[in-house]
C-alpha positions as a Python dict, from the first residue, in 0.01 Angstrom:
ca = {
    (1, 'M'): (0, 0, 0),
    (2, 'G'): (179, 343, -161),
    (3, 'T'): (171, 690, 71),
    (4, 'K'): (59, 984, -143),
    (5, 'G'): (310, 1284, -189),
    (6, 'I'): (299, 1611, -19),
    (7, 'R'): (171, 1866, -286),
    (8, 'T'): (276, 2186, -365),
    (9, 'A'): (-4, 2486, -301),
    (10, 'V'): (183, 2703, -514),
    (11, 'K'): (476, 2721, -708),
    (12, 'V'): (699, 3039, -821),
    (13, 'D'): (899, 3104, -1137),
    (14, 'L'): (1240, 3224, -1054),
    (15, 'N'): (1281, 3359, -1410),
    (16, 'K'): (963, 3572, -1401),
    (17, 'P'): (874, 3858, -1269),
    (18, 'A'): (749, 3880, -950),
    (19, 'S'): (552, 4114, -1017),
    (20, 'E'): (327, 3845, -1269),
    (21, 'Q'): (275, 3614, -1104),
    (22, 'A'): (-50, 3547, -888),
    (23, 'G'): (48, 3327, -643),
    (24, 'L'): (205, 3640, -523),
    (25, 'H'): (119, 3977, -366),
    (26, 'N'): (343, 4286, -151),
    (27, 'R'): (51, 4418, 66),
    (28, 'W'): (-147, 4303, 357),
    (29, 'H'): (-509, 4350, 274),
    (30, 'P'): (-840, 4144, 347),
    (31, 'D'): (-947, 4176, -46),
    (32, 'V'): (-639, 4001, -200),
    (33, 'P'): (-769, 3701, -333),
    (34, 'S'): (-661, 3388, -253),
    (35, 'C'): (-469, 3156, -449),
    (36, 'G'): (-560, 2809, -351),
    (37, 'K'): (-699, 2645, -30),
    (38, 'I'): (-573, 2392, 252),
    (39, 'A'): (-748, 2159, 434),
    (40, 'N'): (-742, 2179, 800),
    (41, 'N'): (-489, 1933, 899),
    (42, 'E'): (-328, 1913, 548),
    (43, 'V'): (45, 1914, 506),
    (44, 'V'): (136, 2093, 193),
    (45, 'K'): (477, 2260, 71),
    (46, 'I'): (481, 2655, -47),
    (47, 'E'): (753, 2786, -290),
    (48, 'C'): (908, 3142, -204),
    (49, 'L'): (1039, 3379, -400),
    (50, 'D'): (1336, 3595, -148),
    (51, 'W'): (1193, 3918, -36),
    (52, 'T'): (1354, 4110, -313),
    (53, 'G'): (1184, 3925, -535),
    (54, 'G'): (1516, 3869, -745),
    (55, 'Q'): (1635, 4189, -741),
    (56, 'I'): (1986, 4092, -596),
    (57, 'K'): (2234, 3908, -792),
    (58, 'N'): (2491, 3652, -664),
    (59, 'N'): (2752, 3935, -829),
    (60, 'D'): (3069, 4102, -647),
    (61, 'S'): (2899, 4417, -687),
    (62, 'A'): (2631, 4589, -433),
    (63, 'D'): (2504, 4829, -713),
    (64, 'D'): (2193, 4612, -735),
    (65, 'V'): (2172, 4664, -311),
    (66, 'K'): (2195, 5072, -383),
    (67, 'N'): (1938, 5063, -586),
    (68, 'V'): (1690, 4820, -495),
    (69, 'D'): (1326, 4929, -532),
    (70, 'L'): (1165, 4902, -201),
    (71, 'T'): (813, 4987, -296),
    (72, 'E'): (832, 4601, -415),
    (73, 'I'): (916, 4440, -130),
    (74, 'H'): (823, 4190, 27),
    (75, 'Y'): (676, 3918, -204),
    (76, 'L'): (479, 3662, 0),
    (77, 'S'): (340, 3332, -125),
    (78, 'G'): (-26, 3342, -56),
    (79, 'P'): (-289, 3437, 97),
    (80, 'F'): (-447, 3098, 129),
    (81, 'D'): (-758, 3012, 254),
    (82, 'I'): (-750, 2762, 545),
    (83, 'E'): (-1088, 2556, 505),
    (84, 'T'): (-1269, 2623, 865),
    (85, 'A'): (-1124, 2906, 963),
    (86, 'E'): (-1302, 3143, 1096),
    (87, 'P'): (-1241, 3504, 1254),
    (88, 'G'): (-1175, 3379, 1666),
    (89, 'D'): (-1021, 3114, 1526),
    (90, 'V'): (-622, 3029, 1565),
    (91, 'L'): (-392, 2916, 1293),
    (92, 'L'): (-143, 2621, 1395),
    (93, 'V'): (116, 2692, 1194),
    (94, 'E'): (363, 2391, 1229),
    (95, 'I'): (709, 2447, 1035),
    (96, 'Q'): (847, 2119, 926),
    (97, 'D'): (1124, 2211, 680),
    (98, 'V'): (1266, 2479, 504),
    (99, 'Q'): (1464, 2463, 230),
    (100, 'P'): (1657, 2631, -53),
    (101, 'F'): (1631, 2511, -425),
    (102, 'E'): (1759, 2280, -515),
    (103, 'D'): (1926, 2492, -809),
    (104, 'Q'): (2021, 2772, -649),
    (105, 'P'): (2221, 2704, -372),
    (106, 'W'): (2338, 2999, -253),
    (107, 'G'): (2201, 3405, -24),
    (108, 'F'): (2321, 3698, 10),
    (109, 'S'): (2300, 3953, 298),
    (110, 'G'): (2347, 4300, 270),
    (111, 'V'): (2390, 4736, 419),
    (112, 'F'): (2165, 4909, 255),
    (113, 'S'): (2236, 5259, 165),
    (114, 'A'): (2150, 5500, 414),
    (115, 'D'): (1895, 5723, 176),
    (116, 'N'): (1754, 5387, 36),
    (117, 'G'): (1630, 5164, 371),
    (118, 'G'): (1946, 5192, 588),
    (119, 'G'): (1998, 4976, 927),
    (120, 'F'): (2057, 4954, 1264),
    (121, 'L'): (2373, 5126, 1250),
    (122, 'D'): (2366, 5362, 945),
    (123, 'E'): (2475, 5661, 1107),
    (124, 'F'): (2828, 5463, 1066),
    (125, 'Y'): (2802, 5268, 757),
    (126, 'P'): (2580, 5474, 524),
    (127, 'K'): (2759, 5281, 203),
    (128, 'A'): (2543, 4965, 33),
    (129, 'A'): (2724, 4631, 71),
    (130, 'K'): (2684, 4300, 54),
    (131, 'A'): (2819, 3909, 121),
    (132, 'I'): (2747, 3638, -117),
    (133, 'W'): (2646, 3322, 45),
    (134, 'D'): (2700, 2911, -55),
    (135, 'F'): (2589, 2659, 84),
    (136, 'E'): (2686, 2323, 167),
    (137, 'G'): (2437, 2131, 341),
    (138, 'I'): (2343, 2244, 668),
    (139, 'F'): (2667, 2494, 618),
    (140, 'C'): (2710, 2826, 491),
    (141, 'S'): (3035, 3044, 358),
    (142, 'S'): (3155, 3344, 200),
    (143, 'R'): (3383, 3454, -67),
    (144, 'H'): (3284, 3810, 90),
    (145, 'I'): (3356, 3736, 474),
    (146, 'P'): (3654, 3464, 501),
    (147, 'H'): (3755, 3226, 774),
    (148, 'V'): (3386, 3198, 877),
    (149, 'R'): (3116, 2870, 833),
    (150, 'F'): (2912, 2796, 1030),
    (151, 'A'): (2485, 2577, 1021),
    (152, 'G'): (2225, 2792, 941),
    (153, 'L'): (1922, 2841, 1156),
    (154, 'I'): (1690, 2862, 887),
    (155, 'H'): (1342, 2997, 893),
    (156, 'P'): (1091, 3229, 759),
    (157, 'G'): (1084, 3606, 829),
    (158, 'I'): (746, 3636, 740),
    (159, 'L'): (448, 3427, 813),
    (160, 'G'): (85, 3596, 889),
    (161, 'C'): (-308, 3629, 848),
    (162, 'A'): (-464, 3870, 688),
    (163, 'P'): (-588, 4162, 870),
    (164, 'S'): (-984, 4245, 847),
    (165, 'A'): (-1101, 4546, 713),
    (166, 'E'): (-1120, 4676, 1047),
    (167, 'V'): (-764, 4555, 1158),
    (168, 'L'): (-652, 4750, 879),
    (169, 'A'): (-788, 5068, 931),
    (170, 'E'): (-608, 5063, 1241),
    (171, 'W'): (-273, 5004, 1131),
    (172, 'N'): (-319, 5266, 904),
    (173, 'R'): (-446, 5484, 1174),
    (174, 'R'): (-197, 5420, 1450),
    (175, 'E'): (140, 5465, 1180),
    (176, 'G'): (4, 5765, 1017),
    (177, 'E'): (-35, 5920, 1309),
    (178, 'L'): (278, 5848, 1381),
    (179, 'I'): (367, 5945, 1080),
    (180, 'A'): (238, 6308, 1169),
    (181, 'T'): (417, 6363, 1484),
    (182, 'N'): (730, 6240, 1382),
    (183, 'T'): (1014, 6501, 1520),
    (184, 'I'): (1291, 6327, 1401),
    (185, 'E'): (1487, 6332, 1074),
    (186, 'R'): (1390, 5954, 947),
    (187, 'D'): (1081, 5743, 883),
    (188, 'V'): (951, 5611, 1117),
    (189, 'A'): (739, 5427, 906),
    (190, 'K'): (579, 5383, 579),
    (191, 'P'): (197, 5458, 507),
    (192, 'P'): (63, 5282, 184),
    (193, 'E'): (190, 5363, -100),
    (194, 'P'): (-21, 5239, -477),
    (195, 'K'): (352, 5309, -634),
    (196, 'N'): (449, 4866, -726),
    (197, 'A'): (181, 4732, -527),
    (198, 'H'): (98, 4360, -613),
    (199, 'S'): (-253, 4187, -522),
    (200, 'G'): (-185, 3899, -718),
    (201, 'N'): (-473, 3776, -970),
    (202, 'A'): (-745, 4127, -844),
    (203, 'D'): (-873, 4245, -1113),
    (204, 'E'): (-808, 4626, -1170),
    (205, 'T'): (-1111, 4784, -989),
    (206, 'L'): (-1003, 4551, -661),
    (207, 'K'): (-612, 4628, -718),
    (208, 'E'): (-636, 5021, -744),
    (209, 'K'): (-781, 4928, -365),
    (210, 'I'): (-513, 4754, -253),
    (211, 'A'): (-273, 4974, -353),
    (212, 'R'): (-424, 5209, -183),
    (213, 'E'): (-511, 5076, 119),
    (214, 'G'): (-291, 4770, 177),
    (215, 'A'): (-101, 4827, 489),
    (216, 'R'): (322, 4792, 397),
    (217, 'T'): (507, 4412, 466),
    (218, 'I'): (808, 4581, 641),
    (219, 'P'): (703, 4570, 1031),
    (220, 'G'): (577, 4294, 1207),
    (221, 'R'): (201, 4380, 1400),
    (222, 'P'): (47, 4249, 1711),
    (223, 'E'): (-232, 4143, 1525),
    (224, 'N'): (-118, 3889, 1285),
    (225, 'G'): (257, 3909, 1340),
    (226, 'G'): (421, 3921, 991),
    (227, 'N'): (738, 4019, 926),
    (228, 'C'): (888, 3934, 1287),
    (229, 'D'): (1200, 3780, 1185),
    (230, 'I'): (1273, 3545, 1461),
    (231, 'K'): (1541, 3333, 1412),
    (232, 'N'): (1456, 3021, 1630),
    (233, 'L'): (1107, 3027, 1375),
    (234, 'S'): (1304, 2714, 1242),
    (235, 'R'): (1221, 2313, 1190),
    (236, 'G'): (979, 2182, 1435),
    (237, 'S'): (852, 2555, 1559),
    (238, 'K'): (484, 2583, 1620),
    (239, 'V'): (305, 2913, 1541),
    (240, 'Y'): (-7, 3029, 1672),
    (241, 'L'): (-156, 3276, 1479),
    (242, 'P'): (-507, 3494, 1541),
    (243, 'V'): (-750, 3481, 1273),
    (244, 'H'): (-936, 3764, 1130),
    (245, 'V'): (-1084, 3701, 786),
    (246, 'P'): (-1277, 3414, 668),
    (247, 'G'): (-1057, 3108, 594),
    (248, 'A'): (-743, 3289, 760),
    (249, 'K'): (-594, 3423, 453),
    (250, 'F'): (-233, 3265, 529),
    (251, 'S'): (86, 3401, 367),
    (252, 'V'): (455, 3345, 405),
    (253, 'G'): (774, 3432, 248),
    (254, 'D'): (1116, 3625, 330),
    (255, 'L'): (1311, 3285, 375),
    (256, 'H'): (1612, 3311, 568),
    (257, 'F'): (1912, 3061, 573),
    (258, 'S'): (2004, 3209, 888),
    (259, 'Q'): (2004, 3520, 1133),
    (260, 'G'): (2137, 3720, 1394),
    (261, 'D'): (1908, 3868, 1700),
    (262, 'G'): (1756, 4176, 1532),
    (263, 'E'): (1898, 4148, 1186),
    (264, 'I'): (2074, 4438, 1267),
    (265, 'S'): (2175, 4586, 896),
    (266, 'F'): (1785, 4510, 757),
    (267, 'C'): (1874, 4326, 455),
    (268, 'G'): (2110, 4135, 744),
    (269, 'A'): (1967, 3801, 715),
    (270, 'I'): (2076, 3511, 471),
    (271, 'E'): (1838, 3599, 234),
    (272, 'M'): (1666, 3287, -29),
    (273, 'A'): (1419, 3161, -270),
    (274, 'G'): (1325, 2783, -168),
    (275, 'V'): (1063, 2575, -36),
    (276, 'I'): (884, 2586, 329),
    (277, 'T'): (695, 2240, 438),
    (278, 'I'): (359, 2333, 660),
    (279, 'K'): (123, 2175, 838),
    (280, 'F'): (-240, 2399, 917),
    (281, 'T'): (-457, 2311, 1220),
    (282, 'V'): (-725, 2537, 1332),
    (283, 'I'): (-824, 2625, 1662),
    (284, 'K'): (-1182, 2687, 1693),
    (285, 'D'): (-1250, 3009, 1967),
    (286, 'G'): (-842, 3006, 2014),
    (287, 'M'): (-780, 3365, 2050),
    (288, 'A'): (-1068, 3395, 2310),
    (289, 'K'): (-965, 3058, 2488),
    (290, 'M'): (-580, 3155, 2459),
    (291, 'A'): (-685, 3522, 2518),
    (292, 'M'): (-460, 3580, 2295),
    (293, 'K'): (-388, 3928, 2121),
    (294, 'S'): (-63, 3875, 1974),
    (295, 'P'): (141, 3573, 1872),
    (296, 'I'): (235, 3282, 2032),
    (297, 'F'): (511, 3005, 1934),
    (298, 'H'): (713, 2731, 2028),
    (299, 'P'): (1037, 2711, 1911),
    (300, 'G'): (1133, 2344, 1746),
    (301, 'P'): (1426, 2146, 1863),
    (302, 'V'): (1668, 2286, 1598),
    (303, 'E'): (1942, 2471, 1698),
    (304, 'P'): (2328, 2515, 1605),
    (305, 'Q'): (2513, 2381, 1887),
    (306, 'F'): (2841, 2551, 2050),
    (307, 'G'): (2848, 2430, 2339),
    (308, 'P'): (2840, 2577, 2712),
    (309, 'G'): (3052, 2882, 2685),
    (310, 'R'): (3162, 2878, 2361),
    (311, 'Y'): (2950, 3186, 2312),
    (312, 'L'): (3201, 3551, 2385),
    (313, 'T'): (2959, 3818, 2514),
    (314, 'F'): (2967, 4151, 2465),
    (315, 'E'): (2794, 4430, 2672),
    (316, 'G'): (2639, 4796, 2591),
    (317, 'F'): (2478, 5076, 2790),
    (318, 'S'): (2187, 5310, 2673),
    (319, 'V'): (2533, 5584, 2714),
    (320, 'D'): (2532, 5670, 2345),
    (321, 'H'): (2861, 5728, 2133),
    (322, 'H'): (2804, 6108, 2167),
    (323, 'G'): (2841, 6024, 2540),
    (324, 'K'): (2489, 6134, 2601),
    (325, 'Q'): (2273, 5938, 2889),
    (326, 'H'): (1932, 5804, 2788),
    (327, 'Y'): (1711, 5659, 2983),
    (328, 'L'): (1665, 5311, 3006),
    (329, 'D'): (1703, 5307, 2590),
    (330, 'A'): (1745, 4938, 2510),
    (331, 'T'): (1748, 5055, 2150),
    (332, 'V'): (2075, 5333, 2233),
    (333, 'A'): (2211, 5007, 2455),
    (334, 'Y'): (2178, 4712, 2184),
    (335, 'R'): (2323, 4957, 1898),
    (336, 'E'): (2667, 5053, 2132),
    (337, 'T'): (2684, 4642, 2230),
    (338, 'C'): (2662, 4584, 1801),
    (339, 'L'): (2918, 4842, 1799),
    (340, 'R'): (3148, 4715, 2065),
    (341, 'V'): (3139, 4392, 1919),
    (342, 'I'): (3278, 4566, 1568),
    (343, 'E'): (3544, 4793, 1753),
    (344, 'Y'): (3680, 4385, 1879),
    (345, 'L'): (3662, 4224, 1583),
    (346, 'R'): (3798, 4437, 1342),
    (347, 'R'): (4156, 4404, 1498),
    (348, 'Y'): (4176, 4085, 1327),
    (349, 'G'): (4169, 4225, 982),
    (350, 'Y'): (3787, 4251, 880),
    (351, 'N'): (3671, 4567, 749),
    (352, 'D'): (3349, 4724, 946),
    (353, 'Y'): (3140, 4660, 696),
    (354, 'Q'): (3192, 4271, 700),
    (355, 'I'): (3144, 4228, 1022),
    (356, 'Y'): (2802, 4443, 1063),
    (357, 'M'): (2668, 4193, 804),
    (358, 'L'): (2790, 3886, 954),
    (359, 'L'): (2656, 3973, 1344),
    (360, 'S'): (2301, 4051, 1115),
    (361, 'C'): (2311, 3662, 949),
    (362, 'A'): (2529, 3479, 1198),
    (363, 'P'): (2333, 3270, 1542),
    (364, 'V'): (2419, 3564, 1776),
    (365, 'Q'): (2291, 3560, 2094),
    (366, 'G'): (2069, 3892, 2165),
    (367, 'H'): (1938, 3972, 2480),
    (368, 'I'): (1808, 4230, 2723),
    (369, 'A'): (2008, 4155, 3054),
    (370, 'G'): (1859, 4492, 3271),
    (371, 'L'): (1569, 4726, 3182),
    (372, 'V'): (1464, 4851, 3569),
    (373, 'D'): (1853, 4973, 3712),
    (374, 'I'): (1823, 5370, 3619),
    (375, 'P'): (1926, 5543, 3354),
    (376, 'N'): (2113, 5249, 3220),
    (377, 'A'): (1951, 4959, 2973),
    (378, 'C'): (2168, 4685, 2943),
    (379, 'T'): (2184, 4484, 2633),
    (380, 'T'): (2432, 4176, 2531),
    (381, 'M'): (2553, 3973, 2221),
    (382, 'G'): (2703, 3651, 2231),
    (383, 'V'): (2925, 3565, 1977),
    (384, 'P'): (2960, 3233, 1898),
    (385, 'M'): (3332, 3174, 1866),
    (386, 'D'): (3355, 2854, 1672),
    (387, 'I'): (3220, 3016, 1349),
    (388, 'F'): (3593, 3124, 1303),
    (389, 'D'): (3888, 2893, 1166),
    (390, 'F'): (4059, 3204, 1445),
    (391, 'D'): (4093, 3168, 1781),
    (392, 'I'): (3936, 3531, 1901),
    (393, 'R'): (3904, 3432, 2294),
    (394, 'P'): (4049, 3804, 2477),
    (395, 'E'): (4343, 3591, 2575),
    (396, 'A'): (4457, 3471, 2288),
    (397, 'E'): (4703, 3679, 2063),
    (398, 'V'): (4569, 3908, 1816),
    (399, 'V'): (4695, 3746, 1439),
    (400, 'K'): (4595, 4006, 1174),
    (401, 'K'): (4407, 3837, 859),
    (402, 'D'): (4387, 3925, 473),
    (403, 'M'): (3977, 3940, 487),
    (404, 'G'): (3949, 4010, 163),
    (405, 'T'): (3634, 4236, 101),
    (406, 'C'): (3249, 4235, 90),
    (407, 'A'): (3084, 4396, -245),
    (408, 'F'): (3095, 4745, -271),
    (409, 'E'): (2874, 4981, -419),
    (410, 'S'): (3022, 5171, -712),
    (411, 'S'): (3166, 5532, -649),
}
């Protein structure tokens, strides 16, 4: 007696523009047409493009990163109607596997130009840069960041169900209010953007409505999860998502071969195209039963094993690089933590951009250590020492190496 294979719920074409593929969309909106149905308790494979829809190429120039069109991202596979799912239910998403495409065993990480996306440290590193990573089974290495090799904690950056019309209106209200009252010299949120909005196989009237109202996929949000970029949401993990519309209208994308806590360079994970295998289970009235207002997840058993004592951990506090004291500001503290690691690792011959990307995509452990001891928040970053083929312990002799360079934008 044979067994039935796992069906592929949607396929993508790596050689066709993402904007022409009906099984993809890049805005959150309840009216994006479903591209297929999935039964309750069914296991399916879902193919995904990388988050830019193929804009970044495997070469030694970062001009593609510098000029990336951010009105297009993220291209998500879906949405899918999950049979029996209704508003108030919870959709249990079990991640059984994530893999790159066999004929595209590479991914990329990047530093976005400060005037086109930027990143956590763009005040210090404003230029566009890129690293290409080659996959060898569970391991990855890069010609642009040598003397490093590690196992990827492979995962999707984005999982979520569609917002209801009411939830979407609330997103646009509160983010619009933040934009309207902004007093700092940078974008604090992205409002709906009709340019390059893609809504699968919607007709022209519906496309215009979705383009006008649809929420950008850039941030994660409490009501549906979305772009949370949680590195431990890997194989074997269970994710519990609130359902706001009939059928849930589930979407997934932004696959990562690896990522560090914080994905600090914005394009910081090792981004890839690939296939995710998921089991879907509807939990009736789950939102009320779980008192759920935002997603919950149960991490799986898969994680790189570096062993006790194999992380070199750096501390940062909410005193910024100008010497200004901030009150319990974990963002300032984590930025300073990252800078301490960069200052330490540059002694071995890396340039700062190489380290910046490495801390974004390697499985570093970022933690909030303290948020109560006024005035200083304290955060930490643990760097796994075993990803390097040389000794980075403080007591070891520093031997400077020729570390080459990452790819940079043309001058």
